[in-house]
mmCIF file of C-alpha atoms in Angstrom:
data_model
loop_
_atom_site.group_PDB
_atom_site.id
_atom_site.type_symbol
_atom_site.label_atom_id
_atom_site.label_comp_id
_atom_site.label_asym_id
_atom_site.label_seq_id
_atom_site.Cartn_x
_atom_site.Cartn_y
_atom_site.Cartn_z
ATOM 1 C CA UNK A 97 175.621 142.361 109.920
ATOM 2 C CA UNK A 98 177.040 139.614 107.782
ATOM 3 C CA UNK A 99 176.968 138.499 104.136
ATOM 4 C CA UNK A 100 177.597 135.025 102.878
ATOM 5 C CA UNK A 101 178.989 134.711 99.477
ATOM 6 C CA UNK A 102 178.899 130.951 98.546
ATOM 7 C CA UNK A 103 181.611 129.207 95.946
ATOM 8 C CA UNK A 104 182.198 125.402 95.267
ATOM 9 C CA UNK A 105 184.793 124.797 98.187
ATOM 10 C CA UNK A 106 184.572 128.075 101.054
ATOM 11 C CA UNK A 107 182.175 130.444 102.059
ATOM 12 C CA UNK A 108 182.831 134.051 101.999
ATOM 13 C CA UNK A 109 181.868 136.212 104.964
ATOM 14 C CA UNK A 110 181.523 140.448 105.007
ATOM 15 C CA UNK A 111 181.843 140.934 108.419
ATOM 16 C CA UNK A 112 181.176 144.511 108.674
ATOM 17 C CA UNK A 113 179.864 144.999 112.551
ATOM 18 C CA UNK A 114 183.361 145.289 114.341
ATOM 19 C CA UNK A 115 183.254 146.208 117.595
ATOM 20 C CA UNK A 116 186.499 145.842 118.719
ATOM 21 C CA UNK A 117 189.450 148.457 118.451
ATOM 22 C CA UNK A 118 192.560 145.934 118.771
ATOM 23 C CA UNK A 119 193.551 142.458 117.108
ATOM 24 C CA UNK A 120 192.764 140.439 120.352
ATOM 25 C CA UNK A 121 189.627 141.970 120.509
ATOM 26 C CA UNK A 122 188.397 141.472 116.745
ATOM 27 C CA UNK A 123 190.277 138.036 116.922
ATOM 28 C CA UNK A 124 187.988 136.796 119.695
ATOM 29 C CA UNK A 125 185.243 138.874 118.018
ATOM 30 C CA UNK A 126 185.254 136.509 114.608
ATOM 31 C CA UNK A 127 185.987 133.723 116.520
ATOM 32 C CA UNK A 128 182.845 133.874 118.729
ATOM 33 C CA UNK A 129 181.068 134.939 115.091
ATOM 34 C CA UNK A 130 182.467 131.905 113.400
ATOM 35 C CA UNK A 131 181.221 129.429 116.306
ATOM 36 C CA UNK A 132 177.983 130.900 116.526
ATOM 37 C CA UNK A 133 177.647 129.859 112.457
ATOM 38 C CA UNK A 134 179.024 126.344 113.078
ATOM 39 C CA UNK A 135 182.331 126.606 111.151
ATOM 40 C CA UNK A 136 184.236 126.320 113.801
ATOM 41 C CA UNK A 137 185.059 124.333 117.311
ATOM 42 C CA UNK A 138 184.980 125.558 120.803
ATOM 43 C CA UNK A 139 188.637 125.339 120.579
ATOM 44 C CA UNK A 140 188.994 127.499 117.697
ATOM 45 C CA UNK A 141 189.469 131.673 119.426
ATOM 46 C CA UNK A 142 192.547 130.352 121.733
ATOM 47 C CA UNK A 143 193.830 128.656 119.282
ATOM 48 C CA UNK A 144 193.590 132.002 117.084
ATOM 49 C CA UNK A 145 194.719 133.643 119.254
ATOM 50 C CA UNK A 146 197.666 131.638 120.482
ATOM 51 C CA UNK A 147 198.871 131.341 116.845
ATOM 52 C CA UNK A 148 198.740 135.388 116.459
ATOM 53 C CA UNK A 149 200.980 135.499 119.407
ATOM 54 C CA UNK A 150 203.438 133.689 118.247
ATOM 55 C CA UNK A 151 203.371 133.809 114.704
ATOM 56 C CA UNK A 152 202.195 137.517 113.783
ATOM 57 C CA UNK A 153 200.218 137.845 110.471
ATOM 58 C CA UNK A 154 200.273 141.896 110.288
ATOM 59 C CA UNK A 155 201.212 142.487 106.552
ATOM 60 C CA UNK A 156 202.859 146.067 105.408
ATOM 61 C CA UNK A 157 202.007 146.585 101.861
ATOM 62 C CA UNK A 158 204.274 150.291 100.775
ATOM 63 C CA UNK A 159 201.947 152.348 98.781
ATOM 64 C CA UNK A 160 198.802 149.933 99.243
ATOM 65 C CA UNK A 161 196.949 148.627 102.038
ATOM 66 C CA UNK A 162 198.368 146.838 104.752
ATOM 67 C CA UNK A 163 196.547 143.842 105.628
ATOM 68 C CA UNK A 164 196.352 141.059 108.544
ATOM 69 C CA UNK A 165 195.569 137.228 107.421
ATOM 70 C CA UNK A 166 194.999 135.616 111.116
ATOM 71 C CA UNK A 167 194.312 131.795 110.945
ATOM 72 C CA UNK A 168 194.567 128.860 113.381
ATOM 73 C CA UNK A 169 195.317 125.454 112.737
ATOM 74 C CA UNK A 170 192.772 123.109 110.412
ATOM 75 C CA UNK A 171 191.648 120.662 113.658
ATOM 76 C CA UNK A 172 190.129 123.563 114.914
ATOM 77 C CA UNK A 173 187.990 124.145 111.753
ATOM 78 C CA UNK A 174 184.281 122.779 111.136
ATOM 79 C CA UNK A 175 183.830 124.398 107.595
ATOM 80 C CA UNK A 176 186.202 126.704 105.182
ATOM 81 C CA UNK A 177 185.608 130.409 104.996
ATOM 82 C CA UNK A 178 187.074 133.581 104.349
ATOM 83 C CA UNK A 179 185.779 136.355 106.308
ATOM 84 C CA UNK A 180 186.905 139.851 105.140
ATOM 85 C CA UNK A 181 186.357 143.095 107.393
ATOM 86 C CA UNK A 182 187.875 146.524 106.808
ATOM 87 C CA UNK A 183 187.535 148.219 109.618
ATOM 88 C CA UNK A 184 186.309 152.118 110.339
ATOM 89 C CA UNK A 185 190.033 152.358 111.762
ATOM 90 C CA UNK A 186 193.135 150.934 111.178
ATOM 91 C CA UNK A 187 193.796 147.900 113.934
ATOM 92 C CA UNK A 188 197.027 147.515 115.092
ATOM 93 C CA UNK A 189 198.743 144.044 114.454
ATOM 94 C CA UNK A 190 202.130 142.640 114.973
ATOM 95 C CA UNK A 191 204.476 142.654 112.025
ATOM 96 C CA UNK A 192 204.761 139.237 109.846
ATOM 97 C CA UNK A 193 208.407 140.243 109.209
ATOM 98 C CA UNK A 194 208.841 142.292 112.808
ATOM 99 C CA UNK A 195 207.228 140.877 115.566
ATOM 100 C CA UNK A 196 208.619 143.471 118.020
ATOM 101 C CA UNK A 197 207.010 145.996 116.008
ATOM 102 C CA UNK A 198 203.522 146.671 114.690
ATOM 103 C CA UNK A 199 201.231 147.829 111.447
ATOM 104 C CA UNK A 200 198.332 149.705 111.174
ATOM 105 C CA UNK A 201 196.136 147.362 109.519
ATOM 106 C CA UNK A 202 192.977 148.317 107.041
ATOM 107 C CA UNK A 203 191.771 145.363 106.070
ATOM 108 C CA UNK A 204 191.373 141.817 107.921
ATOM 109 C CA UNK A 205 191.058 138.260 105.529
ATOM 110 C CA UNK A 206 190.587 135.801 108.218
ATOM 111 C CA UNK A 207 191.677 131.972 106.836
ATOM 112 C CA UNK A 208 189.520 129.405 108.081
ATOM 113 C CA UNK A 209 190.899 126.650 106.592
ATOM 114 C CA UNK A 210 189.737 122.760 106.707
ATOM 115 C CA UNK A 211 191.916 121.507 104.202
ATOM 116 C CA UNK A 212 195.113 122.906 103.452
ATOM 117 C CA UNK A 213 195.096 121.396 99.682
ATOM 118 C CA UNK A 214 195.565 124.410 97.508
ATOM 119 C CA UNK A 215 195.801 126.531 100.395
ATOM 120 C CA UNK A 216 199.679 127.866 99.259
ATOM 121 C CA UNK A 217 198.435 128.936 96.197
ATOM 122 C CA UNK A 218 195.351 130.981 97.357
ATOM 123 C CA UNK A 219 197.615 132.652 99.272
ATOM 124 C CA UNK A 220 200.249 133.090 96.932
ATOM 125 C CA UNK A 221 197.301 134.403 94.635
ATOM 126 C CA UNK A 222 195.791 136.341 97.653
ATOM 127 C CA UNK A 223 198.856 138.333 98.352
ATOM 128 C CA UNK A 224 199.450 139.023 94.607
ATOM 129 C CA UNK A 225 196.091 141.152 94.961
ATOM 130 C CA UNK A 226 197.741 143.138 97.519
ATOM 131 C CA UNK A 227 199.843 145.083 95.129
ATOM 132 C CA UNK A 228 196.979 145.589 92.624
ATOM 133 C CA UNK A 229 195.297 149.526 91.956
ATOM 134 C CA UNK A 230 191.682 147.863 91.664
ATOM 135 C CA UNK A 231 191.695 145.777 94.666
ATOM 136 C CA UNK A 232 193.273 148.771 96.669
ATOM 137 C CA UNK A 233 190.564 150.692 95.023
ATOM 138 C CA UNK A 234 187.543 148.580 96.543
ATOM 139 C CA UNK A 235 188.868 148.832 99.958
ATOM 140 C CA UNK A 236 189.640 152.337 100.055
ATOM 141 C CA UNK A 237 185.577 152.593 99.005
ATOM 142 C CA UNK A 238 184.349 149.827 101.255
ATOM 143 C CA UNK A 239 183.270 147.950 97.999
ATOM 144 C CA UNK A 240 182.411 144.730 99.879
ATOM 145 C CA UNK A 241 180.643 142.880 97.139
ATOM 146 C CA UNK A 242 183.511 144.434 94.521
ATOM 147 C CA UNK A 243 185.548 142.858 96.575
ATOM 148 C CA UNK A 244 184.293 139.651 96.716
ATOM 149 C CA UNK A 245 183.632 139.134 93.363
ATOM 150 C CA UNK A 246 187.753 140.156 92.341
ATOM 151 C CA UNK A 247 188.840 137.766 95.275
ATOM 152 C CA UNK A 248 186.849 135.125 94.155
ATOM 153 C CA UNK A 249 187.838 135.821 90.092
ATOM 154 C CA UNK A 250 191.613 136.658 90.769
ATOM 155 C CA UNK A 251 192.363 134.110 93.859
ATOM 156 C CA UNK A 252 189.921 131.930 95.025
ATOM 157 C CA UNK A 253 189.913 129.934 91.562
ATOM 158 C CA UNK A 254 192.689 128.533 93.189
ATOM 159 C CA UNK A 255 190.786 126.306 95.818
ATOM 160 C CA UNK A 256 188.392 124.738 93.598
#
């Protein structure tokens, strides 16, 4: 099950159906997700997936959540999302800052970007939320809709 949350320049995507149990597997899983939709190429999972390899996106946040923020490059993209999933268990995912090591991630923002023109600050904004009590707060309660509405209020502003 999916929900699509619409704003001027990407969708949103809740996709809360994982059935994988490690980053390969839910990379390939939103990959296959994102093609079946149309917003991305044929080319887009290894490409994912090739990227994760060799640039980790597995985020420690001390004291908050730790979060993973896979992407692939733009000529794979048809249309801009965000999907968000937090899964029922933490998956593990290669450290950002360690790739040797990993980080139990809870909660998955998956960048699927077309146009990298105010891309650096939606992140910038995006990883500002990390830190924050209420965002924290709607993860920890699976507050999907919460947490679409304070991403697109406190980040996505950003991109339009």
């Amino acid at each position: 099950m999916f929900i699509l949350s619409n704003s001027d320049r990407i969708d949103i995507i809740v996709y809360k159906q994982l059935h994988s149990n490690d980053w390969e597997g839910v990379l390939r899983e939103l990959s296959r997700f994102l093609f079946e939709k149309g917003y991305v190429k044929d080319t887009y999972e290894e490409a994912i997936i090739k990227r994760e390899k060799e640039v980790p996106t597995g985020l420690e946040v001390p004291g908050k959540i730790n979060v993973a923020i896979p992407h692939a490059d733009v000529e794979h993209v048809n249309k801009e999302a965000l999907v968000i999933n937090i899964p029922d268990k933490p998956i593990k995912f290669k450290r950002m800052d360690d790739p040797d090591s990993f980080v139990d991630v809870k909660l998955i923002l998956l960048l699927v970007i077309k146009n990298p023109d105010g891309y650096v600050k939606f992140l910038s904004k995006l990883t500002e939320l990390f830190q924050d009590n209420k965002f924290v707060e709607l993860i920890n309660s699976k507050d999907y809709d919460g947490l679409v509405e304070y991403i697109k209020e406190k980040a996505l502003f950003v991109m339009e």
